[in-house]
Structures are given as C-alpha cells and as structure tokens.
Coordinates of N, CA, C and O in Angstrom, one line a residue:
M971 N 9.1 15.9 -24.3 CA 8.2 14.9 -23.8 C 8.9 13.9 -22.9 O 10.0 13.4 -23.2
S972 N 8.3 13.7 -21.7 CA 9.0 12.8 -20.7 C 8.6 11.4 -21.0 O 7.5 11.1 -21.5
K973 N 9.6 10.5 -20.8 CA 9.3 9.1 -21.0 C 8.7 8.4 -19.8 O 9.1 8.8 -18.6
I974 N 7.7 7.6 -20.0 CA 7.1 6.9 -18.9 C 7.9 5.6 -18.6 O 8.2 4.8 -19.6
P975 N 8.4 5.4 -17.4 CA 9.2 4.2 -17.1 C 8.4 3.0 -17.3 O 7.2 2.9 -17.0
K976 N 9.0 1.9 -17.8 CA 8.4 0.6 -17.9 C 8.2 0.0 -16.6 O 9.0 0.0 -15.7
R977 N 7.0 -0.7 -16.4 CA 6.7 -1.4 -15.2 C 7.3 -2.8 -15.3 O 7.2 -3.4 -16.3
K978 N 7.8 -3.3 -14.2 CA 8.3 -4.7 -14.2 C 7.2 -5.5 -13.5 O 7.0 -5.4 -12.3
L979 N 6.6 -6.4 -14.3 CA 5.6 -7.2 -13.7 C 6.1 -8.6 -13.6 O 6.8 -9.1 -14.4
K980 N 5.7 -9.3 -12.5 CA 6.2 -10.6 -12.3 C 5.0 -11.4 -11.8 O 4.3 -11.0 -10.8
I981 N 4.7 -12.6 -12.4 CA 3.6 -13.4 -11.9 C 4.2 -14.7 -11.3 O 5.1 -15.3 -11.9
E982 N 3.8 -15.0 -10.1 CA 4.2 -16.2 -9.4 C 3.1 -17.0 -8.9 O 2.0 -16.5 -8.6
T983 N 3.2 -18.3 -8.9 CA 2.2 -19.2 -8.4 C 2.8 -19.9 -7.1 O 3.9 -20.3 -7.1
F984 N 2.0 -19.9 -6.0 CA 2.4 -20.4 -4.8 C 1.5 -21.6 -4.4 O 0.4 -21.7 -4.8
S985 N 2.1 -22.5 -3.7 CA 1.4 -23.8 -3.3 C 0.6 -23.6 -2.0 O -0.3 -24.4 -1.7
S986 N 0.8 -22.5 -1.3 CA 0.0 -22.2 -0.1 C 0.0 -20.7 0.2 O 0.8 -20.0 -0.3
I987 N -1.0 -20.3 1.0 CA -1.1 -18.9 1.4 C 0.2 -18.6 2.3 O 0.7 -17.5 2.2
D988 N 0.6 -19.5 3.1 CA 1.8 -19.2 4.0 C 3.0 -18.9 3.1 O 3.8 -18.0 3.4
E989 N 3.2 -19.7 2.0 CA 4.3 -19.5 1.1 C 4.2 -18.1 0.5 O 5.2 -17.4 0.4
E990 N 3.0 -17.7 0.1 CA 2.8 -16.4 -0.5 C 3.1 -15.3 0.5 O 3.7 -14.3 0.2
N991 N 2.6 -15.5 1.7 CA 2.8 -14.5 2.8 C 4.3 -14.3 3.1 O 4.7 -13.2 3.2
T992 N 5.0 -15.4 3.1 CA 6.4 -15.3 3.4 C 7.1 -14.5 2.3 O 8.0 -13.7 2.6
Q993 N 6.8 -14.8 1.1 CA 7.4 -14.0 -0.1 C 7.1 -12.6 0.0 O 7.9 -11.7 -0.2
E994 N 5.8 -12.3 0.3 CA 5.4 -10.9 0.4 C 6.0 -10.1 1.5 O 6.5 -9.0 1.4
Y995 N 6.2 -10.7 2.7 CA 6.9 -10.1 3.8 C 8.4 -9.8 3.4 O 8.9 -8.8 3.7
E996 N 9.0 -10.8 2.7 CA 10.4 -10.6 2.3 C 10.5 -9.5 1.3 O 11.4 -8.7 1.4
R997 N 9.5 -9.4 0.4 CA 9.5 -8.3 -0.6 C 9.4 -6.9 0.1 O 10.2 -6.0 -0.2
R998 N 8.5 -6.8 1.0 CA 8.4 -5.6 1.7 C 9.6 -5.2 2.6 O 10.0 -4.1 2.7
R999 N 10.2 -6.3 3.2 CA 11.4 -6.1 4.1 C 12.5 -5.5 3.3 O 13.3 -4.7 3.8
N1000 N 12.6 -5.8 2.0 CA 13.7 -5.4 1.1 C 13.4 -4.0 0.5 O 14.3 -3.5 -0.2
M1001 N 12.3 -3.4 0.7 CA 11.9 -2.1 0.2 C 12.5 -1.0 1.0 O 12.7 -1.1 2.2
T1002 N 12.9 0.1 0.3 CA 13.3 1.3 1.0 C 12.1 2.0 1.6 O 11.0 1.8 1.1
P1003 N 12.2 2.9 2.5 CA 11.1 3.7 3.0 C 10.4 4.5 1.9 O 9.2 4.6 1.9
E1004 N 11.2 5.0 0.9 CA 10.6 5.7 -0.2 C 9.7 4.8 -1.1 O 8.6 5.2 -1.5
E1005 N 10.2 3.6 -1.3 CA 9.4 2.6 -2.1 C 8.1 2.2 -1.4 O 7.0 2.1 -2.0
R1006 N 8.2 2.1 -0.1 CA 7.0 1.8 0.7 C 5.9 2.9 0.7 O 4.7 2.7 0.5
L1007 N 6.4 4.1 0.8 CA 5.5 5.3 0.7 C 4.9 5.4 -0.6 O 3.7 5.7 -0.8
R1008 N 5.7 5.2 -1.7 CA 5.2 5.2 -3.1 C 4.1 4.2 -3.3 O 3.0 4.5 -3.8
E1009 N 4.3 3.0 -2.8 CA 3.3 1.9 -2.9 C 2.0 2.3 -2.1 O 0.9 2.1 -2.6
F1010 N 2.2 2.8 -0.9 CA 1.1 3.2 -0.1 C 0.3 4.3 -0.8 O -1.0 4.3 -0.9
A1011 N 0.9 5.3 -1.4 CA 0.2 6.3 -2.2 C -0.5 5.8 -3.3 O -1.7 6.2 -3.6
I1012 N 0.0 4.8 -4.0 CA -0.7 4.2 -5.2 C -2.0 3.5 -4.7 O -3.0 3.6 -5.3
L1013 N -1.9 2.7 -3.6 CA -3.0 2.1 -3.0 C -4.1 3.0 -2.5 O -5.3 2.8 -2.7
Q1014 N -3.6 4.1 -1.9 CA -4.6 5.1 -1.4 C -5.3 5.8 -2.6 O -6.5 6.0 -2.5
E1015 N -4.6 6.1 -3.7 CA -5.2 6.7 -4.8 C -6.2 5.7 -5.5 O -7.3 6.2 -5.9
R1016 N -5.9 4.4 -5.5 CA -6.8 3.5 -6.1 C -8.1 3.4 -5.3 O -9.2 3.3 -5.8
Q1017 N -8.0 3.5 -4.0 CA -9.1 3.4 -3.1 C -10.0 4.7 -3.0 O -11.2 4.7 -3.1
W1018 N -9.3 5.8 -2.9 CA -10.0 7.1 -2.6 C -10.0 8.1 -3.8 O -10.5 9.2 -3.7
G1019 N -9.3 7.8 -4.9 CA -9.2 8.7 -6.0 C -8.0 9.6 -5.9 O -7.2 9.6 -5.0
A1020 N -7.8 10.4 -7.0 CA -6.6 11.2 -7.1 C -6.5 12.3 -6.0 O -5.4 12.6 -5.7
G1021 N -7.6 12.8 -5.5 CA -7.5 13.8 -4.5 C -7.5 13.3 -3.0 O -7.8 14.0 -2.1
W1022 N -7.0 12.1 -2.9 CA -7.1 11.5 -1.5 C -6.3 12.2 -0.5 O -6.7 12.2 0.7
S1023 N -5.3 12.9 -0.8 CA -4.5 13.6 0.2 C -5.0 15.0 0.4 O -4.6 15.7 1.3
E1024 N -5.9 15.5 -0.4 CA -6.4 16.8 -0.3 C -7.7 16.9 0.4 O -8.0 17.9 1.0
R1025 N -8.5 15.8 0.4 CA -9.8 15.8 1.1 C -9.6 14.9 2.4 O -9.0 13.8 2.3
P1026 N -10.2 15.3 3.5 CA -10.2 14.5 4.7 C -11.1 13.3 4.5 O -12.2 13.3 3.9
I1027 N -10.6 12.1 4.8 CA -11.3 10.9 4.7 C -12.3 10.8 5.8 O -13.5 10.4 5.6
V1028 N -11.9 11.1 7.0 CA -12.8 11.1 8.2 C -13.3 12.5 8.4 O -12.6 13.4 8.6
R1029 N -14.6 12.6 8.4 CA -15.2 13.9 8.6 C -15.7 14.2 10.0 O -15.8 15.3 10.4
K1030 N -16.0 13.1 10.7 CA -16.6 13.3 12.1 C -16.0 12.2 12.9 O -16.1 11.0 12.5
V1031 N -15.5 12.5 14.1 CA -15.0 11.5 15.0 C -15.6 11.8 16.3 O -15.8 12.9 16.8
S1032 N -16.1 10.7 17.0 CA -16.6 10.8 18.3 C -16.0 9.7 19.2 O -15.5 8.7 18.7
F1033 N -15.9 10.0 20.5 CA -15.3 9.0 21.4 C -16.1 9.0 22.7 O -16.7 10.0 23.0
E1034 N -15.9 7.9 23.4 CA -16.6 7.8 24.7 C -15.5 7.6 25.8 O -14.6 6.7 25.6
K1035 N -15.4 8.3 26.8 CA -14.4 8.1 27.9 C -14.9 7.0 28.8 O -16.0 7.0 29.3
L1036 N -14.1 6.0 29.0 CA -14.4 4.9 29.8 C -13.6 5.0 31.1 O -12.5 5.6 31.2
R1037 N -14.2 4.6 32.2 CA -13.5 4.7 33.5 C -12.7 3.5 33.8 O -12.9 2.4 33.5

C-alpha cells in the first residue's frame, strides 16, 4: 500500500491586498517549473474535472480577419 504524502498547510493574514499579492508572487517565483505545472494541473482538475486533459475544452473556434 502506498503512503499518501502529508500536505503542508499554512494560514496567513495580510493587512492589505498588495501585501498578499507580494507574498504570492514571491511564493510562485521560488517554485520550480515542475511545482508550477503540478499546481496548474490541480487547478485545472478542480475546474474541469478529472478528464480535463483528455477532453477538448474549446469545441468550436471562429475568427474574423481584420484589415
């Protein structure tokens, strides 16, 4: 049986949105490309379900050529 890794959760309170944004940008800047892709996959699965990578999200695309 495989062990499920424990999640590290951290709760922080910020005095402003700018302070929170600064911390979030710093957190993302320190992530490896693999960690960023893993986080992206988790968010995609939450939004579109487990088969998000198997089903096309966009079924029809149209465009208009402008001069």
